[in-house]
mmCIF file of C-alpha atoms in Angstrom:
data_model
loop_
_atom_site.group_PDB
_atom_site.id
_atom_site.type_symbol
_atom_site.label_atom_id
_atom_site.label_comp_id
_atom_site.label_asym_id
_atom_site.label_seq_id
_atom_site.Cartn_x
_atom_site.Cartn_y
_atom_site.Cartn_z
ATOM 1 C CA UNK A 1 -76.678 97.785 134.282
ATOM 2 C CA UNK A 2 -77.643 94.334 134.938
ATOM 3 C CA UNK A 3 -75.552 91.592 133.595
ATOM 4 C CA UNK A 4 -77.576 88.382 133.633
ATOM 5 C CA UNK A 5 -81.100 88.018 132.690
ATOM 6 C CA UNK A 6 -82.857 84.647 133.154
ATOM 7 C CA UNK A 7 -85.863 83.189 131.045
ATOM 8 C CA UNK A 8 -88.324 82.298 131.923
ATOM 9 C CA UNK A 9 -89.390 84.221 135.006
ATOM 10 C CA UNK A 10 -91.277 81.233 136.235
ATOM 11 C CA UNK A 11 -91.605 77.444 135.205
ATOM 12 C CA UNK A 12 -93.829 75.080 136.580
ATOM 13 C CA UNK A 13 -93.206 71.306 135.847
ATOM 14 C CA UNK A 14 -94.389 67.890 136.826
ATOM 15 C CA UNK A 15 -92.144 65.460 139.016
ATOM 16 C CA UNK A 16 -89.820 63.627 136.890
ATOM 17 C CA UNK A 17 -89.862 66.141 133.596
ATOM 18 C CA UNK A 18 -86.610 68.253 132.793
ATOM 19 C CA UNK A 19 -86.708 71.669 133.376
ATOM 20 C CA UNK A 20 -84.689 74.242 131.383
ATOM 21 C CA UNK A 21 -83.666 77.632 132.229
ATOM 22 C CA UNK A 22 -81.816 80.070 130.322
ATOM 23 C CA UNK A 23 -79.487 83.035 131.133
ATOM 24 C CA UNK A 24 -78.222 85.934 128.788
ATOM 25 C CA UNK A 25 -75.719 88.343 129.641
ATOM 26 C CA UNK A 26 -74.160 91.435 128.089
ATOM 27 C CA UNK A 27 -70.307 91.601 128.313
ATOM 28 C CA UNK A 28 -67.325 89.781 128.276
ATOM 29 C CA UNK A 29 -66.785 86.886 131.252
ATOM 30 C CA UNK A 30 -64.423 84.680 132.759
ATOM 31 C CA UNK A 31 -66.856 82.578 134.354
ATOM 32 C CA UNK A 32 -70.497 82.001 134.766
ATOM 33 C CA UNK A 33 -72.098 80.424 137.795
ATOM 34 C CA UNK A 34 -75.537 79.111 138.635
ATOM 35 C CA UNK A 35 -76.912 79.213 142.105
ATOM 36 C CA UNK A 36 -80.216 77.970 143.830
ATOM 37 C CA UNK A 37 -82.117 79.440 146.451
ATOM 38 C CA UNK A 38 -84.866 77.735 148.357
ATOM 39 C CA UNK A 39 -87.841 79.906 149.813
ATOM 40 C CA UNK A 40 -86.410 82.012 153.007
ATOM 41 C CA UNK A 41 -82.863 80.961 152.551
ATOM 42 C CA UNK A 42 -79.563 82.108 151.147
ATOM 43 C CA UNK A 43 -78.275 81.301 147.872
ATOM 44 C CA UNK A 44 -76.359 77.911 147.415
ATOM 45 C CA UNK A 45 -73.789 77.549 144.649
ATOM 46 C CA UNK A 46 -74.473 74.770 142.009
ATOM 47 C CA UNK A 47 -72.134 74.960 139.269
ATOM 48 C CA UNK A 48 -69.507 77.015 137.608
ATOM 49 C CA UNK A 49 -68.536 77.018 133.804
ATOM 50 C CA UNK A 50 -65.487 78.825 132.566
ATOM 51 C CA UNK A 51 -65.609 80.826 129.356
ATOM 52 C CA UNK A 52 -63.543 78.362 127.509
ATOM 53 C CA UNK A 53 -65.734 75.343 128.330
ATOM 54 C CA UNK A 54 -68.912 74.765 126.424
ATOM 55 C CA UNK A 55 -70.803 72.116 128.603
ATOM 56 C CA UNK A 56 -70.443 71.080 132.090
ATOM 57 C CA UNK A 57 -72.340 68.410 134.010
ATOM 58 C CA UNK A 58 -72.877 67.725 137.830
ATOM 59 C CA UNK A 59 -75.141 64.772 138.775
ATOM 60 C CA UNK A 60 -78.540 65.853 137.230
ATOM 61 C CA UNK A 61 -77.442 69.195 136.234
ATOM 62 C CA UNK A 62 -76.144 70.017 132.808
ATOM 63 C CA UNK A 63 -74.873 73.601 131.691
ATOM 64 C CA UNK A 64 -73.910 74.883 128.449
ATOM 65 C CA UNK A 65 -72.363 78.020 127.655
ATOM 66 C CA UNK A 66 -72.240 79.798 124.111
ATOM 67 C CA UNK A 67 -70.021 82.925 124.508
ATOM 68 C CA UNK A 68 -71.067 84.052 120.942
ATOM 69 C CA UNK A 69 -74.334 84.335 121.699
ATOM 70 C CA UNK A 70 -73.500 85.366 125.565
ATOM 71 C CA UNK A 71 -76.008 83.017 126.921
ATOM 72 C CA UNK A 72 -75.949 80.193 129.265
ATOM 73 C CA UNK A 73 -78.578 77.153 129.949
ATOM 74 C CA UNK A 74 -79.179 75.132 133.186
ATOM 75 C CA UNK A 75 -80.738 71.657 132.566
ATOM 76 C CA UNK A 76 -82.052 69.719 135.513
ATOM 77 C CA UNK A 77 -83.093 66.329 134.452
ATOM 78 C CA UNK A 78 -85.615 63.938 136.246
ATOM 79 C CA UNK A 79 -86.774 66.680 138.460
ATOM 80 C CA UNK A 80 -87.916 66.192 142.009
ATOM 81 C CA UNK A 81 -90.227 68.223 144.314
ATOM 82 C CA UNK A 82 -87.194 69.352 146.197
ATOM 83 C CA UNK A 83 -85.857 71.329 143.302
ATOM 84 C CA UNK A 84 -88.523 73.835 143.765
ATOM 85 C CA UNK A 85 -86.492 76.683 144.136
ATOM 86 C CA UNK A 86 -85.407 79.887 142.442
ATOM 87 C CA UNK A 87 -82.464 79.808 140.132
ATOM 88 C CA UNK A 88 -79.839 82.443 139.376
ATOM 89 C CA UNK A 89 -77.110 82.879 137.201
ATOM 90 C CA UNK A 90 -74.105 85.021 138.143
ATOM 91 C CA UNK A 91 -71.451 86.617 135.764
ATOM 92 C CA UNK A 92 -68.175 88.289 136.553
ATOM 93 C CA UNK A 93 -67.400 91.203 134.347
ATOM 94 C CA UNK A 94 -64.303 89.866 132.605
ATOM 95 C CA UNK A 95 -60.709 90.421 132.914
ATOM 96 C CA UNK A 96 -60.073 92.942 136.161
ATOM 97 C CA UNK A 97 -63.545 92.479 137.491
ATOM 98 C CA UNK A 98 -63.957 91.722 141.137
ATOM 99 C CA UNK A 99 -67.771 91.193 141.397
ATOM 100 C CA UNK A 100 -70.520 88.753 140.471
ATOM 101 C CA UNK A 101 -73.651 90.183 138.855
ATOM 102 C CA UNK A 102 -76.765 87.949 139.420
ATOM 103 C CA UNK A 103 -79.994 88.032 137.329
ATOM 104 C CA UNK A 104 -83.194 88.361 138.608
ATOM 105 C CA UNK A 105 -83.936 84.476 138.730
ATOM 106 C CA UNK A 106 -86.254 81.539 137.319
ATOM 107 C CA UNK A 107 -88.753 80.679 140.049
ATOM 108 C CA UNK A 108 -89.030 76.769 139.442
ATOM 109 C CA UNK A 109 -92.035 74.814 140.558
ATOM 110 C CA UNK A 110 -91.973 70.980 140.634
ATOM 111 C CA UNK A 111 -95.404 69.427 141.344
ATOM 112 C CA UNK A 112 -95.424 66.030 142.868
ATOM 113 C CA UNK Q 1 -71.503 74.384 161.982
ATOM 114 C CA UNK Q 2 -72.994 76.749 160.081
ATOM 115 C CA UNK Q 3 -70.411 78.307 157.346
ATOM 116 C CA UNK Q 4 -71.777 81.826 157.024
ATOM 117 C CA UNK Q 5 -74.012 83.006 159.866
ATOM 118 C CA UNK Q 6 -75.684 86.395 160.168
ATOM 119 C CA UNK Q 7 -77.957 87.590 163.031
ATOM 120 C CA UNK Q 8 -80.616 88.822 163.525
ATOM 121 C CA UNK Q 9 -82.643 86.524 160.866
ATOM 122 C CA UNK Q 10 -85.366 88.987 161.282
ATOM 123 C CA UNK Q 11 -85.325 92.842 162.215
ATOM 124 C CA UNK Q 12 -88.502 94.859 162.433
ATOM 125 C CA UNK Q 13 -88.053 98.233 163.306
ATOM 126 C CA UNK Q 14 -89.377 102.041 162.889
ATOM 127 C CA UNK Q 15 -88.326 104.582 160.559
ATOM 128 C CA UNK Q 16 -85.191 106.780 161.613
ATOM 129 C CA UNK Q 17 -83.609 104.115 163.991
ATOM 130 C CA UNK Q 18 -80.139 102.874 163.615
ATOM 131 C CA UNK Q 19 -79.631 99.108 163.612
ATOM 132 C CA UNK Q 20 -76.919 96.693 162.804
ATOM 133 C CA UNK Q 21 -76.501 93.410 161.278
ATOM 134 C CA UNK Q 22 -73.574 90.783 161.971
ATOM 135 C CA UNK Q 23 -72.192 88.396 159.829
ATOM 136 C CA UNK Q 24 -69.381 85.636 160.566
ATOM 137 C CA UNK Q 25 -67.752 83.048 158.342
ATOM 138 C CA UNK Q 26 -65.818 80.092 159.561
ATOM 139 C CA UNK Q 27 -64.268 78.928 156.202
ATOM 140 C CA UNK Q 28 -61.257 80.726 156.241
ATOM 141 C CA UNK Q 29 -62.231 82.903 153.616
ATOM 142 C CA UNK Q 30 -60.376 86.192 152.558
ATOM 143 C CA UNK Q 31 -63.380 88.105 150.820
ATOM 144 C CA UNK Q 32 -66.857 88.811 152.215
ATOM 145 C CA UNK Q 33 -69.785 90.643 150.826
ATOM 146 C CA UNK Q 34 -73.094 92.124 151.582
ATOM 147 C CA UNK Q 35 -76.003 91.979 149.219
ATOM 148 C CA UNK Q 36 -79.439 93.423 149.168
ATOM 149 C CA UNK Q 37 -82.310 91.348 147.806
ATOM 150 C CA UNK Q 38 -85.622 93.481 146.849
ATOM 151 C CA UNK Q 39 -89.059 92.085 146.874
ATOM 152 C CA UNK Q 40 -88.372 91.042 143.170
ATOM 153 C CA UNK Q 41 -85.687 88.897 144.207
ATOM 154 C CA UNK Q 42 -83.209 91.092 142.199
ATOM 155 C CA UNK Q 43 -79.785 90.526 144.303
ATOM 156 C CA UNK Q 44 -77.260 93.571 144.387
ATOM 157 C CA UNK Q 45 -74.079 93.862 145.664
ATOM 158 C CA UNK Q 46 -73.515 96.562 148.301
ATOM 159 C CA UNK Q 47 -70.039 95.965 149.439
ATOM 160 C CA UNK Q 48 -67.106 93.768 149.183
ATOM 161 C CA UNK Q 49 -64.226 93.243 151.937
ATOM 162 C CA UNK Q 50 -60.733 91.552 151.056
ATOM 163 C CA UNK Q 51 -58.512 90.862 154.270
ATOM 164 C CA UNK Q 52 -60.406 93.632 156.137
ATOM 165 C CA UNK Q 53 -59.930 95.983 152.977
ATOM 166 C CA UNK Q 54 -62.721 97.631 151.223
ATOM 167 C CA UNK Q 55 -62.576 96.781 147.588
ATOM 168 C CA UNK Q 56 -66.265 97.051 146.404
ATOM 169 C CA UNK Q 57 -68.680 99.942 147.172
ATOM 170 C CA UNK Q 58 -71.485 100.189 144.775
ATOM 171 C CA UNK Q 59 -73.731 103.244 144.967
ATOM 172 C CA UNK Q 60 -75.158 102.995 148.268
ATOM 173 C CA UNK Q 61 -76.341 105.653 150.625
ATOM 174 C CA UNK Q 62 -73.848 106.832 153.397
ATOM 175 C CA UNK Q 63 -76.398 105.872 155.766
ATOM 176 C CA UNK Q 64 -74.928 102.243 155.352
ATOM 177 C CA UNK Q 65 -71.437 101.575 156.786
ATOM 178 C CA UNK Q 66 -69.716 98.008 156.519
ATOM 179 C CA UNK Q 67 -67.281 97.086 159.354
ATOM 180 C CA UNK Q 68 -64.621 94.418 159.263
ATOM 181 C CA UNK Q 69 -62.897 94.152 162.670
ATOM 182 C CA UNK Q 70 -61.224 90.806 161.206
ATOM 183 C CA UNK Q 71 -61.373 88.952 158.072
ATOM 184 C CA UNK Q 72 -64.261 86.538 159.326
ATOM 185 C CA UNK Q 73 -66.417 89.393 160.362
ATOM 186 C CA UNK Q 74 -68.418 91.829 158.206
ATOM 187 C CA UNK Q 75 -70.988 93.914 159.905
ATOM 188 C CA UNK Q 76 -73.353 96.141 158.387
ATOM 189 C CA UNK Q 77 -74.617 99.197 160.241
ATOM 190 C CA UNK Q 78 -77.471 101.468 158.767
ATOM 191 C CA UNK Q 79 -78.437 104.786 160.179
ATOM 192 C CA UNK Q 80 -81.639 106.452 159.768
ATOM 193 C CA UNK Q 81 -83.415 103.690 158.507
ATOM 194 C CA UNK Q 82 -86.321 104.531 155.712
ATOM 195 C CA UNK Q 83 -89.128 102.511 154.327
ATOM 196 C CA UNK Q 84 -87.061 101.840 151.098
ATOM 197 C CA UNK Q 85 -84.363 100.106 153.348
ATOM 198 C CA UNK Q 86 -86.680 97.173 153.661
ATOM 199 C CA UNK Q 87 -85.351 94.081 151.869
ATOM 200 C CA UNK Q 88 -83.460 90.920 152.635
ATOM 201 C CA UNK Q 89 -79.758 91.359 153.251
ATOM 202 C CA UNK Q 90 -77.298 88.656 152.474
ATOM 203 C CA UNK Q 91 -73.760 88.238 153.721
ATOM 204 C CA UNK Q 92 -71.464 86.177 151.635
ATOM 205 C CA UNK Q 93 -67.726 84.963 151.499
ATOM 206 C CA UNK Q 94 -65.341 83.532 148.810
ATOM 207 C CA UNK Q 95 -62.068 82.159 149.127
ATOM 208 C CA UNK Q 96 -60.598 84.798 146.582
ATOM 209 C CA UNK Q 97 -61.962 87.870 144.860
ATOM 210 C CA UNK Q 98 -61.720 86.702 141.396
ATOM 211 C CA UNK Q 99 -61.429 83.970 139.042
ATOM 212 C CA UNK Q 100 -62.731 80.442 139.604
ATOM 213 C CA UNK Q 101 -62.210 80.657 143.141
ATOM 214 C CA UNK Q 102 -65.130 83.341 143.483
ATOM 215 C CA UNK Q 103 -67.697 80.903 144.258
ATOM 216 C CA UNK Q 104 -69.719 82.453 147.066
ATOM 217 C CA UNK Q 105 -71.179 81.032 150.158
ATOM 218 C CA UNK Q 106 -74.252 82.942 151.512
ATOM 219 C CA UNK Q 107 -75.715 83.232 155.027
ATOM 220 C CA UNK Q 108 -79.336 82.723 155.385
ATOM 221 C CA UNK Q 109 -80.308 86.223 155.201
ATOM 222 C CA UNK Q 110 -81.881 88.869 157.502
ATOM 223 C CA UNK Q 111 -85.253 90.207 156.539
ATOM 224 C CA UNK Q 112 -85.563 93.812 157.455
ATOM 225 C CA UNK Q 113 -89.055 95.354 157.815
ATOM 226 C CA UNK Q 114 -88.844 99.321 158.292
ATOM 227 C CA UNK Q 115 -92.200 100.475 159.631
#
């Protein structure tokens, strides 16, 4: 069954506001990743957080991970129109797992 | 230079035809993947090859056959195309198959439309 589920499915904000997307998953993991997909393009890796980490930053991105709740959040601060895209979380399946399972994504629209 | 390139970008064909999609990566990665993304943006793994060896083969019809002539190439051949095969197909690669090295680099996608 599908591992990751993003929430909300769609999010519309004004430029300059912060955007928060959530991801829930079902089984144990080694790592959780977030990817961005611009319309008509392939996915681009944004950030990876290991299962023993609770928070990670990269530029305007902040990712949190709560393994007890099997959930993660992606915060984009001071959003820009160029951040308009779909955002996916991806989880591996824990020890011995060879594949990533992607959620259905959150479609973010940043209005100038 | 494009890191992961796949051709063609668009493919429009009739039901019953056979078609191929090619993928090449110049990143020196050992592992390559094929994913299918449906109209609702759900991305599902189809196949994975590690150093030319098939390691993941999800429940995909036998009409889909991957071929890896070398570790830089992973092509996808589809026989007897059906309407339900219409989707965007993505090729990806990663340095290793597991752990923190399993960060994947995606091609731009091939939009397949079966009429």
